[in-house]
Amino acid sequence: EKARQKKDVATLIDADYEFHRKIAEAAQSRYLQQAYDNILLSGPEWLAIREESFQLRASTADNHWEIFEAIKSGDPDAAEEKV
């Protein structure tokens, strides 16, 4: 939320990375964790994604928050619906 208020794209990007990393960890899938790490290290394609606008990043953060809340409440159907 602080990053959104400050329009801090770098912090939103870091939060996005951590969100996906935590999901991969929670799935307890080494394959999923490695796949995600490989995507992050893929080079130019990932760099292009990192250049997205603040508005798009903020919208993505909102969506991730909704997914997080659904997972936290133990409602996998609601989480899947938000994806």
mmCIF file with all atom_site columns, C-alpha atoms in Angstrom:
data_model
loop_
_atom_site.group_PDB
_atom_site.id
_atom_site.type_symbol
_atom_site.label_atom_id
_atom_site.label_alt_id
_atom_site.label_comp_id
_atom_site.label_asym_id
_atom_site.label_entity_id
_atom_site.label_seq_id
_atom_site.pdbx_PDB_ins_code
_atom_site.Cartn_x
_atom_site.Cartn_y
_atom_site.Cartn_z
_atom_site.occupancy
_atom_site.B_iso_or_equiv
_atom_site.pdbx_formal_charge
_atom_site.auth_seq_id
_atom_site.auth_comp_id
_atom_site.auth_asym_id
_atom_site.auth_atom_id
_atom_site.pdbx_PDB_model_num
ATOM 1  C CA . GLU A 1 1  ? 0.000   0.000   0.000   1.00 0.00 ? 1  GLU A CA 1
ATOM 2  C CA . LYS A 1 2  ? 2.866   2.384   0.807   1.00 0.00 ? 2  LYS A CA 1
ATOM 3  C CA . ALA A 1 3  ? 4.419   1.710   -2.603  1.00 0.00 ? 3  ALA A CA 1
ATOM 4  C CA . ARG A 1 4  ? 1.107   2.521   -4.259  1.00 0.00 ? 4  ARG A CA 1
ATOM 5  C CA . GLN A 1 5  ? 0.778   5.802   -2.398  1.00 0.00 ? 5  GLN A CA 1
ATOM 6  C CA . LYS A 1 6  ? 4.318   6.811   -3.343  1.00 0.00 ? 6  LYS A CA 1
ATOM 7  C CA . LYS A 1 7  ? 3.893   5.475   -6.901  1.00 0.00 ? 7  LYS A CA 1
ATOM 8  C CA . ASP A 1 8  ? 7.023   3.412   -6.275  1.00 0.00 ? 8  ASP A CA 1
ATOM 9  C CA . VAL A 1 9  ? 7.174   0.985   -9.201  1.00 0.00 ? 9  VAL A CA 1
ATOM 10 C CA . ALA A 1 10 ? 10.375  -0.703  -8.012  1.00 0.00 ? 10 ALA A CA 1
ATOM 11 C CA . THR A 1 11 ? 8.789   -1.673  -4.695  1.00 0.00 ? 11 THR A CA 1
ATOM 12 C CA . LEU A 1 12 ? 5.662   -2.942  -6.466  1.00 0.00 ? 12 LEU A CA 1
ATOM 13 C CA . ILE A 1 13 ? 7.883   -5.084  -8.687  1.00 0.00 ? 13 ILE A CA 1
ATOM 14 C CA . ASP A 1 14 ? 9.679   -6.478  -5.640  1.00 0.00 ? 14 ASP A CA 1
ATOM 15 C CA . ALA A 1 15 ? 6.339   -7.229  -3.956  1.00 0.00 ? 15 ALA A CA 1
ATOM 16 C CA . ASP A 1 16 ? 5.138   -8.961  -7.126  1.00 0.00 ? 16 ASP A CA 1
ATOM 17 C CA . TYR A 1 17 ? 8.241   -11.137 -7.183  1.00 0.00 ? 17 TYR A CA 1
ATOM 18 C CA . GLU A 1 18 ? 7.838   -12.049 -3.498  1.00 0.00 ? 18 GLU A CA 1
ATOM 19 C CA . PHE A 1 19 ? 4.141   -12.840 -3.943  1.00 0.00 ? 19 PHE A CA 1
ATOM 20 C CA . HIS A 1 20 ? 4.861   -15.389 -6.665  1.00 0.00 ? 20 HIS A CA 1
ATOM 21 C CA . ARG A 1 21 ? 7.822   -16.799 -4.783  1.00 0.00 ? 21 ARG A CA 1
ATOM 22 C CA . LYS A 1 22 ? 5.700   -17.335 -1.663  1.00 0.00 ? 22 LYS A CA 1
ATOM 23 C CA . ILE A 1 23 ? 2.968   -19.035 -3.692  1.00 0.00 ? 23 ILE A CA 1
ATOM 24 C CA . ALA A 1 24 ? 5.559   -21.392 -5.192  1.00 0.00 ? 24 ALA A CA 1
ATOM 25 C CA . GLU A 1 25 ? 6.955   -22.107 -1.718  1.00 0.00 ? 25 GLU A CA 1
ATOM 26 C CA . ALA A 1 26 ? 3.482   -22.704 -0.262  1.00 0.00 ? 26 ALA A CA 1
ATOM 27 C CA . ALA A 1 27 ? 2.777   -25.207 -3.036  1.00 0.00 ? 27 ALA A CA 1
ATOM 28 C CA . GLN A 1 28 ? 5.806   -27.125 -1.757  1.00 0.00 ? 28 GLN A CA 1
ATOM 29 C CA . SER A 1 29 ? 6.806   -27.832 -5.324  1.00 0.00 ? 29 SER A CA 1
ATOM 30 C CA . ARG A 1 30 ? 10.496  -27.644 -6.069  1.00 0.00 ? 30 ARG A CA 1
ATOM 31 C CA . TYR A 1 31 ? 9.626   -27.762 -9.776  1.00 0.00 ? 31 TYR A CA 1
ATOM 32 C CA . LEU A 1 32 ? 7.335   -24.742 -9.495  1.00 0.00 ? 32 LEU A CA 1
ATOM 33 C CA . GLN A 1 33 ? 9.959   -22.824 -7.506  1.00 0.00 ? 33 GLN A CA 1
ATOM 34 C CA . GLN A 1 34 ? 12.658  -23.599 -10.063 1.00 0.00 ? 34 GLN A CA 1
ATOM 35 C CA . ALA A 1 35 ? 10.370  -22.727 -12.973 1.00 0.00 ? 35 ALA A CA 1
ATOM 36 C CA . TYR A 1 36 ? 9.559   -19.360 -11.446 1.00 0.00 ? 36 TYR A CA 1
ATOM 37 C CA . ASP A 1 37 ? 13.211  -18.622 -10.727 1.00 0.00 ? 37 ASP A CA 1
ATOM 38 C CA . ASN A 1 38 ? 14.041  -19.513 -14.337 1.00 0.00 ? 38 ASN A CA 1
ATOM 39 C CA . ILE A 1 39 ? 11.388  -17.112 -15.606 1.00 0.00 ? 39 ILE A CA 1
ATOM 40 C CA . LEU A 1 40 ? 12.914  -14.322 -13.542 1.00 0.00 ? 40 LEU A CA 1
ATOM 41 C CA . LEU A 1 41 ? 16.327  -15.042 -14.973 1.00 0.00 ? 41 LEU A CA 1
ATOM 42 C CA . SER A 1 42 ? 15.105  -15.378 -18.575 1.00 0.00 ? 42 SER A CA 1
ATOM 43 C CA . GLY A 1 43 ? 16.476  -12.048 -19.690 1.00 0.00 ? 43 GLY A CA 1
ATOM 44 C CA . PRO A 1 44 ? 14.937  -9.519  -22.063 1.00 0.00 ? 44 PRO A CA 1
ATOM 45 C CA . GLU A 1 45 ? 11.404  -10.897 -21.839 1.00 0.00 ? 45 GLU A CA 1
ATOM 46 C CA . TRP A 1 46 ? 11.372  -10.456 -18.067 1.00 0.00 ? 46 TRP A CA 1
ATOM 47 C CA . LEU A 1 47 ? 12.932  -7.018  -18.345 1.00 0.00 ? 47 LEU A CA 1
ATOM 48 C CA . ALA A 1 48 ? 10.106  -5.931  -20.661 1.00 0.00 ? 48 ALA A CA 1
ATOM 49 C CA . ILE A 1 49 ? 7.559   -7.038  -18.064 1.00 0.00 ? 49 ILE A CA 1
ATOM 50 C CA . ARG A 1 50 ? 9.408   -5.042  -15.405 1.00 0.00 ? 50 ARG A CA 1
ATOM 51 C CA . GLU A 1 51 ? 8.896   -1.891  -17.488 1.00 0.00 ? 51 GLU A CA 1
ATOM 52 C CA . GLU A 1 52 ? 5.105   -1.995  -17.162 1.00 0.00 ? 52 GLU A CA 1
ATOM 53 C CA . SER A 1 53 ? 3.356   1.160   -16.075 1.00 0.00 ? 53 SER A CA 1
ATOM 54 C CA . PHE A 1 54 ? 2.673   2.040   -12.473 1.00 0.00 ? 54 PHE A CA 1
ATOM 55 C CA . GLN A 1 55 ? -1.088  1.771   -13.050 1.00 0.00 ? 55 GLN A CA 1
ATOM 56 C CA . LEU A 1 56 ? -0.775  -1.770  -14.364 1.00 0.00 ? 56 LEU A CA 1
ATOM 57 C CA . ARG A 1 57 ? 1.519   -2.706  -11.480 1.00 0.00 ? 57 ARG A CA 1
ATOM 58 C CA . ALA A 1 58 ? -0.923  -1.260  -8.942  1.00 0.00 ? 58 ALA A CA 1
ATOM 59 C CA . SER A 1 59 ? -3.783  -3.197  -10.506 1.00 0.00 ? 59 SER A CA 1
ATOM 60 C CA . THR A 1 60 ? -1.721  -6.389  -10.367 1.00 0.00 ? 60 THR A CA 1
ATOM 61 C CA . ALA A 1 61 ? -0.945  -5.732  -6.696  1.00 0.00 ? 61 ALA A CA 1
ATOM 62 C CA . ASP A 1 62 ? -4.669  -5.371  -5.973  1.00 0.00 ? 62 ASP A CA 1
ATOM 63 C CA . ASN A 1 63 ? -5.372  -8.682  -7.663  1.00 0.00 ? 63 ASN A CA 1
ATOM 64 C CA . HIS A 1 64 ? -2.581  -10.387 -5.745  1.00 0.00 ? 64 HIS A CA 1
ATOM 65 C CA . TRP A 1 65 ? -3.979  -9.042  -2.485  1.00 0.00 ? 65 TRP A CA 1
ATOM 66 C CA . GLU A 1 66 ? -7.374  -10.556 -3.300  1.00 0.00 ? 66 GLU A CA 1
ATOM 67 C CA . ILE A 1 67 ? -5.755  -13.925 -4.054  1.00 0.00 ? 67 ILE A CA 1
ATOM 68 C CA . PHE A 1 68 ? -3.741  -13.738 -0.839  1.00 0.00 ? 68 PHE A CA 1
ATOM 69 C CA . GLU A 1 69 ? -6.862  -12.983 1.230   1.00 0.00 ? 69 GLU A CA 1
ATOM 70 C CA . ALA A 1 70 ? -8.718  -15.925 -0.334  1.00 0.00 ? 70 ALA A CA 1
ATOM 71 C CA . ILE A 1 71 ? -5.819  -18.283 0.380   1.00 0.00 ? 71 ILE A CA 1
ATOM 72 C CA . LYS A 1 72 ? -5.486  -16.924 3.917   1.00 0.00 ? 72 LYS A CA 1
ATOM 73 C CA . SER A 1 73 ? -9.191  -17.532 4.565   1.00 0.00 ? 73 SER A CA 1
ATOM 74 C CA . GLY A 1 74 ? -8.851  -21.123 3.339   1.00 0.00 ? 74 GLY A CA 1
ATOM 75 C CA . ASP A 1 75 ? -11.056 -20.645 0.283   1.00 0.00 ? 75 ASP A CA 1
ATOM 76 C CA . PRO A 1 76 ? -9.247  -22.190 -2.711  1.00 0.00 ? 76 PRO A CA 1
ATOM 77 C CA . ASP A 1 77 ? -12.282 -21.685 -4.968  1.00 0.00 ? 77 ASP A CA 1
ATOM 78 C CA . ALA A 1 78 ? -12.265 -17.935 -4.331  1.00 0.00 ? 78 ALA A CA 1
ATOM 79 C CA . ALA A 1 79 ? -8.487  -17.848 -4.920  1.00 0.00 ? 79 ALA A CA 1
ATOM 80 C CA . GLU A 1 80 ? -8.880  -19.692 -8.208  1.00 0.00 ? 80 GLU A CA 1
ATOM 81 C CA . GLU A 1 81 ? -11.656 -17.322 -9.261  1.00 0.00 ? 81 GLU A CA 1
ATOM 82 C CA . LYS A 1 82 ? -9.317  -14.342 -8.742  1.00 0.00 ? 82 LYS A CA 1
ATOM 83 C CA . VAL A 1 83 ? -6.559  -15.842 -10.906 1.00 0.00 ? 83 VAL A CA 1
#
